[in-house]
PDB file of C-alpha atoms in Angstrom:
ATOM      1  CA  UNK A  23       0.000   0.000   0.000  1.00 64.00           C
ATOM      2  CA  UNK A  24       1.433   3.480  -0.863  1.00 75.00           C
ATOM      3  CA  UNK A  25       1.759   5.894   1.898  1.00 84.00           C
ATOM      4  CA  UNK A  26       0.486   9.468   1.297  1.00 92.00           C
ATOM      5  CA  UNK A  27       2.324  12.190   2.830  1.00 96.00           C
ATOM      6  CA  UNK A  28       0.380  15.249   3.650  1.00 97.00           C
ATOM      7  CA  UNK A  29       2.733  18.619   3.362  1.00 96.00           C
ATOM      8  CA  UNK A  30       5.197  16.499   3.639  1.00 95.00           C
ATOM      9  CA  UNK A  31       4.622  14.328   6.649  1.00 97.00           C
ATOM     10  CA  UNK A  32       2.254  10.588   7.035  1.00 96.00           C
ATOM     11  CA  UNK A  33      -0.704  11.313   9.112  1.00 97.00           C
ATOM     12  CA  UNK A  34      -0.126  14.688  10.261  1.00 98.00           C
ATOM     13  CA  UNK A  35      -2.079  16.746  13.200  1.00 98.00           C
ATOM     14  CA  UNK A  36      -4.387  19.375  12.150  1.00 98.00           C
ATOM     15  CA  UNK A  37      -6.343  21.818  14.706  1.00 98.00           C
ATOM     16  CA  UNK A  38      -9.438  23.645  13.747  1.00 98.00           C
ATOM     17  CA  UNK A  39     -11.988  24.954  16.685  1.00 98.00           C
ATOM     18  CA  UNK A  40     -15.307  23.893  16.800  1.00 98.00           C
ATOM     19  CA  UNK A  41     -17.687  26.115  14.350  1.00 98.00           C
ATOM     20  CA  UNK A  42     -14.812  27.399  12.893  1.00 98.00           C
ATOM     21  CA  UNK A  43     -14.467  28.344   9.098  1.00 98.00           C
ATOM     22  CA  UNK A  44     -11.095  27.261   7.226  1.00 98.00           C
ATOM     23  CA  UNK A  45     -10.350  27.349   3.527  1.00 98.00           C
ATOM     24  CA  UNK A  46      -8.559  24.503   2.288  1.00 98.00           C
ATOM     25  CA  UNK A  47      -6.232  24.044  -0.612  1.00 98.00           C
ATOM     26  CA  UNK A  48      -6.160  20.348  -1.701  1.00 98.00           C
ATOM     27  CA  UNK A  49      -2.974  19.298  -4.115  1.00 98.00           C
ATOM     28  CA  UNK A  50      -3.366  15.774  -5.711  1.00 98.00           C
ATOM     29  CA  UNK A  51       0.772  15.639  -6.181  1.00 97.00           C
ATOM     30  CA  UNK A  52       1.079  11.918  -6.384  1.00 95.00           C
ATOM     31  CA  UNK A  53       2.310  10.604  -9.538  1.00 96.00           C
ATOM     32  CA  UNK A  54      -0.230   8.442 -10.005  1.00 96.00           C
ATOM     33  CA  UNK A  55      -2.458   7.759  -6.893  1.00 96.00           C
ATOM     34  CA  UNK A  56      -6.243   8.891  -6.935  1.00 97.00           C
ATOM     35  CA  UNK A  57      -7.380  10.748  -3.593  1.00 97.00           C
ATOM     36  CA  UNK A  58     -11.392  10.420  -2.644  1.00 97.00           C
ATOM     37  CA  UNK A  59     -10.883  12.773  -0.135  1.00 98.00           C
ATOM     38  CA  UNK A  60     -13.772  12.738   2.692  1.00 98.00           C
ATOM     39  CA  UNK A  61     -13.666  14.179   6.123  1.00 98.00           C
ATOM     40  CA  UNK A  62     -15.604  12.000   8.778  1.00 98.00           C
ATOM     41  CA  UNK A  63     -18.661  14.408   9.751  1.00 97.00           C
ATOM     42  CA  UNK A  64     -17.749  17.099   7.666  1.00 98.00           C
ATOM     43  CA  UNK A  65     -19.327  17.478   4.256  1.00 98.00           C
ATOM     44  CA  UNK A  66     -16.698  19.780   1.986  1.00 98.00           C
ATOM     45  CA  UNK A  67     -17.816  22.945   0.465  1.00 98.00           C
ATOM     46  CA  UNK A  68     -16.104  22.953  -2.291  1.00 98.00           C
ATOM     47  CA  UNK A  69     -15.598  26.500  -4.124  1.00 98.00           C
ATOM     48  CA  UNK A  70     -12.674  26.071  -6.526  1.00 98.00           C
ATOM     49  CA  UNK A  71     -11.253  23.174  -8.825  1.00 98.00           C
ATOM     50  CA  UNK A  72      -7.283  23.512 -10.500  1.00 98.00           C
ATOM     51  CA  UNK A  73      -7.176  26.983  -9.416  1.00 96.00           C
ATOM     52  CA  UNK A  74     -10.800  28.511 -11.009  1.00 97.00           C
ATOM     53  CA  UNK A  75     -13.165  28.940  -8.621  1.00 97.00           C
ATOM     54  CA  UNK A  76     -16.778  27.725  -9.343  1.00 98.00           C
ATOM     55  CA  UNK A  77     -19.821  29.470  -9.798  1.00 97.00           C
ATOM     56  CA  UNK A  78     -21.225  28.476  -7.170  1.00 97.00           C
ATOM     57  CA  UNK A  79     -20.643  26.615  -3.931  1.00 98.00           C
ATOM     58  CA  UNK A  80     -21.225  22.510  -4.250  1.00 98.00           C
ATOM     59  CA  UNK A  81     -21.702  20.604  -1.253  1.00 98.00           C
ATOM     60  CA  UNK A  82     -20.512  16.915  -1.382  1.00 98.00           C
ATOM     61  CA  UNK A  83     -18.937  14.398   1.041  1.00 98.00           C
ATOM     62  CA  UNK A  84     -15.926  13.519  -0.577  1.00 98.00           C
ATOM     63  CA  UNK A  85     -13.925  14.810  -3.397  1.00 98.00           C
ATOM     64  CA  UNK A  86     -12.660  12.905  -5.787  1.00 97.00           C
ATOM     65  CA  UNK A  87      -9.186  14.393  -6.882  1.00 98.00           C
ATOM     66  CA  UNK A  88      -6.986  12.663  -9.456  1.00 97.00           C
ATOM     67  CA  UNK A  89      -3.357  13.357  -9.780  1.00 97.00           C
ATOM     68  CA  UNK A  90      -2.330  16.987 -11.190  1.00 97.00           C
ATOM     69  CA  UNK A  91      -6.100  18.173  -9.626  1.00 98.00           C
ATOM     70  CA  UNK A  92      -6.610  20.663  -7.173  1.00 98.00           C
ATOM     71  CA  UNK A  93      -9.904  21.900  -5.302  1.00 98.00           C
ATOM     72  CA  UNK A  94     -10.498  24.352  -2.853  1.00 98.00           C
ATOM     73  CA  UNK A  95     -12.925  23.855   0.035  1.00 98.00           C
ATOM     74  CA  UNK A  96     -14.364  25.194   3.413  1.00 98.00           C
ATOM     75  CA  UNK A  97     -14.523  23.050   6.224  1.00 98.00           C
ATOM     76  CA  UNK A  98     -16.499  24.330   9.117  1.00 98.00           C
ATOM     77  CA  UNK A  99     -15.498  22.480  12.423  1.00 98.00           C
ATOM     78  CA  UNK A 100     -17.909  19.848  13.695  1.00 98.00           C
ATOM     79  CA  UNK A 101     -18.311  19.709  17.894  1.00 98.00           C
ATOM     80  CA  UNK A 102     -14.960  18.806  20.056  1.00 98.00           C
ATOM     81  CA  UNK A 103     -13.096  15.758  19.199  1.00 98.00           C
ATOM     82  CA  UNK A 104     -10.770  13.859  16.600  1.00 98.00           C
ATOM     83  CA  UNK A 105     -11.797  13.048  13.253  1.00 98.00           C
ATOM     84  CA  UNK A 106     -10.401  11.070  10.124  1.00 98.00           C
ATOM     85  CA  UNK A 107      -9.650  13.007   7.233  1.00 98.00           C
ATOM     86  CA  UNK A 108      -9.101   9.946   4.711  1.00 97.00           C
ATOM     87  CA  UNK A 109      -9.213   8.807   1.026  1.00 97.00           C
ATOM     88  CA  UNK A 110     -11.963   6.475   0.094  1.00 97.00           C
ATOM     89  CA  UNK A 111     -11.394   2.892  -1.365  1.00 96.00           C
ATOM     90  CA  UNK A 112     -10.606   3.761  -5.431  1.00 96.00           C
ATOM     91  CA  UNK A 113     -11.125   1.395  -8.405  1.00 96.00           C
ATOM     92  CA  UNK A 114     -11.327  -1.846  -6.785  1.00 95.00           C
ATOM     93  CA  UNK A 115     -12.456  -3.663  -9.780  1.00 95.00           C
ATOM     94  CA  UNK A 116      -9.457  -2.011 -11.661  1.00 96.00           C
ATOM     95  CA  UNK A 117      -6.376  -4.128 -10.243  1.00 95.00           C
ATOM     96  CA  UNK A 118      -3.844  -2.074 -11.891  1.00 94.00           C
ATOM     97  CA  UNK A 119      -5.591   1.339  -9.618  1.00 96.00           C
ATOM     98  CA  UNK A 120      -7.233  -0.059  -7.076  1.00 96.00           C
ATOM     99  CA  UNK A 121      -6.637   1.642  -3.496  1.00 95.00           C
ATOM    100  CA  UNK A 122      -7.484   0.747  -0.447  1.00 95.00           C
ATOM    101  CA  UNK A 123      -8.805   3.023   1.962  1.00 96.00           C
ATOM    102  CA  UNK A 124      -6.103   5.021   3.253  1.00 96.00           C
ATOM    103  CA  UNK A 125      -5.307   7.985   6.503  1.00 97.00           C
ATOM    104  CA  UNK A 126      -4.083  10.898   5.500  1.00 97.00           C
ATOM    105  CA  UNK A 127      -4.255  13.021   8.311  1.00 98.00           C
ATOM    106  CA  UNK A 128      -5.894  13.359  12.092  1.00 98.00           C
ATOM    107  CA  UNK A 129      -8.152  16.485  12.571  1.00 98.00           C
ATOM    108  CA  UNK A 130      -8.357  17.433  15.756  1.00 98.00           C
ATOM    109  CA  UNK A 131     -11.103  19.872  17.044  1.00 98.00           C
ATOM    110  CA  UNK A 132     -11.138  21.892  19.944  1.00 98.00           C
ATOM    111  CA  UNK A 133     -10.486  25.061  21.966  1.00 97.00           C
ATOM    112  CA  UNK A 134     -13.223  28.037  22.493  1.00 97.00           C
ATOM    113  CA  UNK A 135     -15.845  27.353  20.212  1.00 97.00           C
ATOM    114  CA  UNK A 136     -16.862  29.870  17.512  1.00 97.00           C
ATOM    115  CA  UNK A 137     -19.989  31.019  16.059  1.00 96.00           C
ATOM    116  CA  UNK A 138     -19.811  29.340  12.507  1.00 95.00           C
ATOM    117  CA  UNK A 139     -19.994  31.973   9.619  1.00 95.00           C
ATOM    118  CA  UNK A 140     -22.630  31.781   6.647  1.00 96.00           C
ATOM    119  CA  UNK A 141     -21.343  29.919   3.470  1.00 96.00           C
ATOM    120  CA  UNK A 142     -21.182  31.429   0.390  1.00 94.00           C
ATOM    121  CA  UNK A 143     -23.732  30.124  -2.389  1.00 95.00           C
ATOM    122  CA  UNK A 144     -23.033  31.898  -5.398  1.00 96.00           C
ATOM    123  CA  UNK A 145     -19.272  32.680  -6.106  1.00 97.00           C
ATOM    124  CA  UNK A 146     -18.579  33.952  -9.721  1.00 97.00           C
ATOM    125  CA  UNK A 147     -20.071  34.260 -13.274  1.00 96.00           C
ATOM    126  CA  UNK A 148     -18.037  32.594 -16.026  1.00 97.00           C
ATOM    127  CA  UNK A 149     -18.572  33.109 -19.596  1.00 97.00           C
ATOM    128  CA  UNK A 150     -20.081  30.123 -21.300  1.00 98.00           C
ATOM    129  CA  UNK A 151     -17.755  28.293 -23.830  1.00 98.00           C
ATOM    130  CA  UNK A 152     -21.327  27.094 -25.385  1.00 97.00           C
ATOM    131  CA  UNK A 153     -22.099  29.767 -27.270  1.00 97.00           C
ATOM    132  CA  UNK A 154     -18.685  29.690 -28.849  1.00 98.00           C
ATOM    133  CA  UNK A 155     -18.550  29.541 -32.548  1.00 98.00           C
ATOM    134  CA  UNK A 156     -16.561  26.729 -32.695  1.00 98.00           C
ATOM    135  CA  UNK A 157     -13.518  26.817 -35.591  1.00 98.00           C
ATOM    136  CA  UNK A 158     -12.811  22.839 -35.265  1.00 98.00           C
ATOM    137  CA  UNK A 159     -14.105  19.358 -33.843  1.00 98.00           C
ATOM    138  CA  UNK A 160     -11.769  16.673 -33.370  1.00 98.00           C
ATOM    139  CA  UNK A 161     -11.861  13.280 -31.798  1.00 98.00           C
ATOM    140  CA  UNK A 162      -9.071  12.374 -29.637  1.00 98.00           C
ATOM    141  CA  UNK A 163      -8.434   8.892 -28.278  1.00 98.00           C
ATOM    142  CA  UNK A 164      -6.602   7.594 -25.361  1.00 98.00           C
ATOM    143  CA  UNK A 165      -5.240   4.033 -25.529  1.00 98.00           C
ATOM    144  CA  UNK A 166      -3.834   1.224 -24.116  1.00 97.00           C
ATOM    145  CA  UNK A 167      -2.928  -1.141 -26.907  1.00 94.00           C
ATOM    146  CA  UNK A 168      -2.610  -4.921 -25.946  1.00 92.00           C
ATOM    147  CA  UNK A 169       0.568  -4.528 -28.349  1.00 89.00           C
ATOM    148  CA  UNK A 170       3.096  -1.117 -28.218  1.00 90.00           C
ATOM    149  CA  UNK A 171       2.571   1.302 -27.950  1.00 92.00           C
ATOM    150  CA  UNK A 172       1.331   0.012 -24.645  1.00 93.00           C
ATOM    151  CA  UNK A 173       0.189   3.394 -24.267  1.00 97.00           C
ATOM    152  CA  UNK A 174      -1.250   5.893 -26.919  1.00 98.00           C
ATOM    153  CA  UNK A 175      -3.093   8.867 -27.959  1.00 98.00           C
ATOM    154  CA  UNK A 176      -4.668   8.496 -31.897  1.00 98.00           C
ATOM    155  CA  UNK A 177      -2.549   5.332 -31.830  1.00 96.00           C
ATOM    156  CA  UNK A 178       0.967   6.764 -31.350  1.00 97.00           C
ATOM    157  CA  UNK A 179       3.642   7.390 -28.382  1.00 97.00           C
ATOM    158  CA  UNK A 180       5.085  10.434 -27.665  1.00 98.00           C
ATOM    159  CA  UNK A 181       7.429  12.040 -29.993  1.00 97.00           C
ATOM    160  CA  UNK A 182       9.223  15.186 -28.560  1.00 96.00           C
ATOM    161  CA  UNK A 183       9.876  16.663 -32.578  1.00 96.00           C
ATOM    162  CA  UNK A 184       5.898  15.427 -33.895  1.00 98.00           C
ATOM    163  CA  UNK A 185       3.327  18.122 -33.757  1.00 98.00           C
ATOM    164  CA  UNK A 186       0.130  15.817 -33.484  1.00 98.00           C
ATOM    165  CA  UNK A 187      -2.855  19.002 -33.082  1.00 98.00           C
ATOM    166  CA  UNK A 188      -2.495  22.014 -34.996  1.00 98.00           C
ATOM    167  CA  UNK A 189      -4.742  24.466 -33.952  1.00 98.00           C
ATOM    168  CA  UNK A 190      -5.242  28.327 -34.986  1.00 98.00           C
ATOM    169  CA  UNK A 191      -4.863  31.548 -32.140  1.00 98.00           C
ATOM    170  CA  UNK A 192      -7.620  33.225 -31.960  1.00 97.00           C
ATOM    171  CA  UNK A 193     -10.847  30.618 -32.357  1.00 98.00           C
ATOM    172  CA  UNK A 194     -12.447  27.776 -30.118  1.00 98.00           C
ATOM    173  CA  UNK A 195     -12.416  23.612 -30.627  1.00 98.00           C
ATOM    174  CA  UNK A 196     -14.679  21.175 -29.496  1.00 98.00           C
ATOM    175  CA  UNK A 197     -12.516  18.193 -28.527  1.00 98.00           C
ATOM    176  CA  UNK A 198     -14.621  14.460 -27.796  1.00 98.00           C
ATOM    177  CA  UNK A 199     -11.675  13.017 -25.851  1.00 98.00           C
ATOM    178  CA  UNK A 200     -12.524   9.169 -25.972  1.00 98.00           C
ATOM    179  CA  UNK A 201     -10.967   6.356 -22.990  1.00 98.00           C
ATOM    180  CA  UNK A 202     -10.295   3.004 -25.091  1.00 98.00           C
ATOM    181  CA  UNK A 203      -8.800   1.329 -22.237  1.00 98.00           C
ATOM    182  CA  UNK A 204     -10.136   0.006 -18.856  1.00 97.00           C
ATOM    183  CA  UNK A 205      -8.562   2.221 -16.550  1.00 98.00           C
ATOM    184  CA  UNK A 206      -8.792   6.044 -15.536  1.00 98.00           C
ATOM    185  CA  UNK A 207      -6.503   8.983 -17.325  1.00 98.00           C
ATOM    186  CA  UNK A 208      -6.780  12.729 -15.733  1.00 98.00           C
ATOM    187  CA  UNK A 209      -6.874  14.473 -19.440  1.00 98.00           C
ATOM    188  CA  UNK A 210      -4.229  17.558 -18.999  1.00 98.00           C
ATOM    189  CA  UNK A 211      -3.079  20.893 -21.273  1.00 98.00           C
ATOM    190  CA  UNK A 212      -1.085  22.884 -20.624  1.00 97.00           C
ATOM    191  CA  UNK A 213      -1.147  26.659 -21.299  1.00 95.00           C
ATOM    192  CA  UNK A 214      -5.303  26.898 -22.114  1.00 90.00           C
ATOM    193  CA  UNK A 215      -8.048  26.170 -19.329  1.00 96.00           C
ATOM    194  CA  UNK A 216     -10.719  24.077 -21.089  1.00 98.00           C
ATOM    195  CA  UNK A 217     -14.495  24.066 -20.379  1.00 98.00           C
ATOM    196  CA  UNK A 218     -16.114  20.370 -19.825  1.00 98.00           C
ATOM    197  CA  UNK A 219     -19.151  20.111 -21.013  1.00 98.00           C
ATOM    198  CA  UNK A 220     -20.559  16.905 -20.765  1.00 98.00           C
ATOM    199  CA  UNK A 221     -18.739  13.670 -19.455  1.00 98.00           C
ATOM    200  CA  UNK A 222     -20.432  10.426 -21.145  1.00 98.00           C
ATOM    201  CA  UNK A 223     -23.338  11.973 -22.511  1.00 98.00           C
ATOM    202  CA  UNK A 224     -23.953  14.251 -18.995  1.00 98.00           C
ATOM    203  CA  UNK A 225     -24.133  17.845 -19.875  1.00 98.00           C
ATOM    204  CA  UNK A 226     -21.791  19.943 -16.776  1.00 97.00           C
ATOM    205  CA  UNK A 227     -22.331  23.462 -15.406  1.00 96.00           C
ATOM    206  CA  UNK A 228     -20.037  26.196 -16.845  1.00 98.00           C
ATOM    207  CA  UNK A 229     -16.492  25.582 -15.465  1.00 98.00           C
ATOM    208  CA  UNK A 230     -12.641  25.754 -15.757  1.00 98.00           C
ATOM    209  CA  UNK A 231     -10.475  23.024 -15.557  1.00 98.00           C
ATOM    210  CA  UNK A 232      -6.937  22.152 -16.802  1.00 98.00           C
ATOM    211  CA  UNK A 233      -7.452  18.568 -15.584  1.00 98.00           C
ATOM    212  CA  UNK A 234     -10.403  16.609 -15.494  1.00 97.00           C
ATOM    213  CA  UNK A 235     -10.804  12.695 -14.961  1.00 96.00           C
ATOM    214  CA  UNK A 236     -11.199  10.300 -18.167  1.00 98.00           C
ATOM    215  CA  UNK A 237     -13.677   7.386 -17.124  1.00 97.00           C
ATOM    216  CA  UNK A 238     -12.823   3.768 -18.269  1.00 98.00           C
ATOM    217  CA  UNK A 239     -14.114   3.443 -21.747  1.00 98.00           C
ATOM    218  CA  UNK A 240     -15.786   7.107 -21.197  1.00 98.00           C
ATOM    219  CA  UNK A 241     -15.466   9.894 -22.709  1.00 98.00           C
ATOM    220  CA  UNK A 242     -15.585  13.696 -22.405  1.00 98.00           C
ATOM    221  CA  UNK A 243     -16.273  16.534 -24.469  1.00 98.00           C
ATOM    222  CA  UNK A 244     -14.499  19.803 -23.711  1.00 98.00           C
ATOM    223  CA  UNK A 245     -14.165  23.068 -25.100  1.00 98.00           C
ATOM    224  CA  UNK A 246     -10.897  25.341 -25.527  1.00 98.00           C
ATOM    225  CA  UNK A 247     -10.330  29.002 -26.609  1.00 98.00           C
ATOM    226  CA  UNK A 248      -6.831  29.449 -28.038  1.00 97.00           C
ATOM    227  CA  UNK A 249      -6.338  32.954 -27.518  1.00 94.00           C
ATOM    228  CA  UNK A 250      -3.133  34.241 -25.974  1.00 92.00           C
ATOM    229  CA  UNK A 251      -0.249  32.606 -27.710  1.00 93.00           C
ATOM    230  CA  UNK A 252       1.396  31.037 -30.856  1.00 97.00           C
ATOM    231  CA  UNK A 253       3.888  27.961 -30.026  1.00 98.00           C
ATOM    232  CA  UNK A 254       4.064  24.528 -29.071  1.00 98.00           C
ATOM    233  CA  UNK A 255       3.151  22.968 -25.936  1.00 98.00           C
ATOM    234  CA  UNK A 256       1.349  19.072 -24.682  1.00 98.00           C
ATOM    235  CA  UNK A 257      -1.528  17.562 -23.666  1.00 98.00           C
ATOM    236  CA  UNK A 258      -1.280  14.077 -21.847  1.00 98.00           C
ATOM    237  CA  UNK A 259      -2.242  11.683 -19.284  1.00 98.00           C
ATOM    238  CA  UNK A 260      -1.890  12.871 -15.493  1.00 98.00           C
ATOM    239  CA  UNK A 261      -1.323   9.605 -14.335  1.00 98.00           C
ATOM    240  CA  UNK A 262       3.006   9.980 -14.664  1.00 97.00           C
ATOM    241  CA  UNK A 263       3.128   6.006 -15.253  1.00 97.00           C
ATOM    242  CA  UNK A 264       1.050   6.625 -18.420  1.00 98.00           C
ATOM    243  CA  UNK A 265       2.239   9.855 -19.546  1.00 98.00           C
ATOM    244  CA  UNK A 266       6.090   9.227 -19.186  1.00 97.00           C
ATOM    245  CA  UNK A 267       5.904   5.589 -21.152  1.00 97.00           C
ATOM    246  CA  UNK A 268       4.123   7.768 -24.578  1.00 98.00           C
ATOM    247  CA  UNK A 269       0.508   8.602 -23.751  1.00 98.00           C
ATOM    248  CA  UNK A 270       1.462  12.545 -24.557  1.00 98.00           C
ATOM    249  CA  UNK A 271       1.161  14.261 -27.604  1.00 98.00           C
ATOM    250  CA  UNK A 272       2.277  17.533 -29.002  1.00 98.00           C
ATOM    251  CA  UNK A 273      -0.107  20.607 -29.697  1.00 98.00           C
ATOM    252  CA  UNK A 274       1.012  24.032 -31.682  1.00 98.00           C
ATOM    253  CA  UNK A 275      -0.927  26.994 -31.909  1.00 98.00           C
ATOM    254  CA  UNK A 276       0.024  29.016 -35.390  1.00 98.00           C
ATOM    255  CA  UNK A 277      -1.276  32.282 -36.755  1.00 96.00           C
TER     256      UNK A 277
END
């Protein structure tokens, strides 16, 4: 079982008081380890995923944060005591990700108890991608071949000197971004924040992301603008096994 350190050290102590209202910054920086992060008694506001906050607050549980992702919640302290802040059981009918449940730290409330402040409900308005006229569709696959590549995106490993997408500055693409294998790939680009809008048929609410989960033999369809800068740059699986042995591919942006 792999041991998750948590700012650096395994099952750390952290203090909140009871009522209390604390912001949380959650880094998935594993290399290839999925967190299903839940605090016992505490549902998670979350506000924010990779960095864009949401429009408005959504209440849940547990989080589900693969690695690359980041979200951002508020945690309001539950009545005196200790509590489990833990990752769920992941993928257990996927041997090659399965996790056990796992501690990642102890939460420990106490001290003078505080008069717990109102959550937010709305947050921000972000422009809608939707409405985009969109310059290009493309279908983009992610694969695990039973021969090599062992892994592949549009049937090819990585090439450092291949430009595989050539898209133009200035307009929008609708990407379908298809999982042909049986296991999960965090989808990742750099430079451009993407808009999901549906994940396997399921449309989403208006949202940034620059990492989003892949579901076995799912897919997702996102939307990009490409509107700041000319050059080349990737777009790849999250999960560092996958990426670093060729499922990462080459994108250039051109006048």
């Amino acid at each position: 079982q792999v041991e998750m350190l948590v700012n650096g050290v395994a099952n750390p102590t952290l203090t909140i008081a009871p009522g209390e209202t604390q912001r949380w910054r959650l880094v998935n920086a594993s290399a290839n380890e999925f967190l299903n992060v839940q605090l016992v008694g505490h549902p998670l506001h979350v506000i924010a995923r990779d960095g864009n906050p949401l429009t408005e607050v959504r209440t849940v549980q547990n989080e589900m944060i693969g690695p690359g992702e980041r979200a951002e919640v508020l945690i309001q302290g539950g009545d005196a005591g200790i509590y489990e802040l833990r990752s769920l059981a992941f993928a257990p009918d996927i041997p090659a990700q399965a996790q056990p449940e796992m501690l990642l730290a102890t939460v420990i409330s106490g001290g003078d108890a505080q008069e717990p402040q109102d959550l937010p409900t709305k947050l921000v308005e972000l422009e809608d991608f939707g409405g985009d006229e969109v310059a290009e569709r493309r279908t983009i696959a992610f694969q695990m071949p039973d021969t090599p590549p062992s892994f592949a995106i549009d049937g090819k490993a990585f090439v450092e000197d291949r430009i595989d997408t050539i898209v133009k500055l200035g307009t929008t693409e609708e990407w379908t971004i298809r999982n042909e294998s049986g296991q999960w790939h965090p989808f990742h680009i750099h430079v451009n924040d993407f808009q999901v809008m549906s994940i396997n048929g399921e449309p989403q609410p208006v949202n940034r992301h620059d990492t989003t989960p892949l579901p076995p033999r799912g897919e997702i369809v996102i939307r990009q603008r490409f509107l700041d800068f000319t050059g080349r740059f990737v777009y790849h699986c999250h999960v560092l096994v996958h990426e670093d042995n060729g499922m990462m591919a080459v994108i250039e942006v051109v006048e």
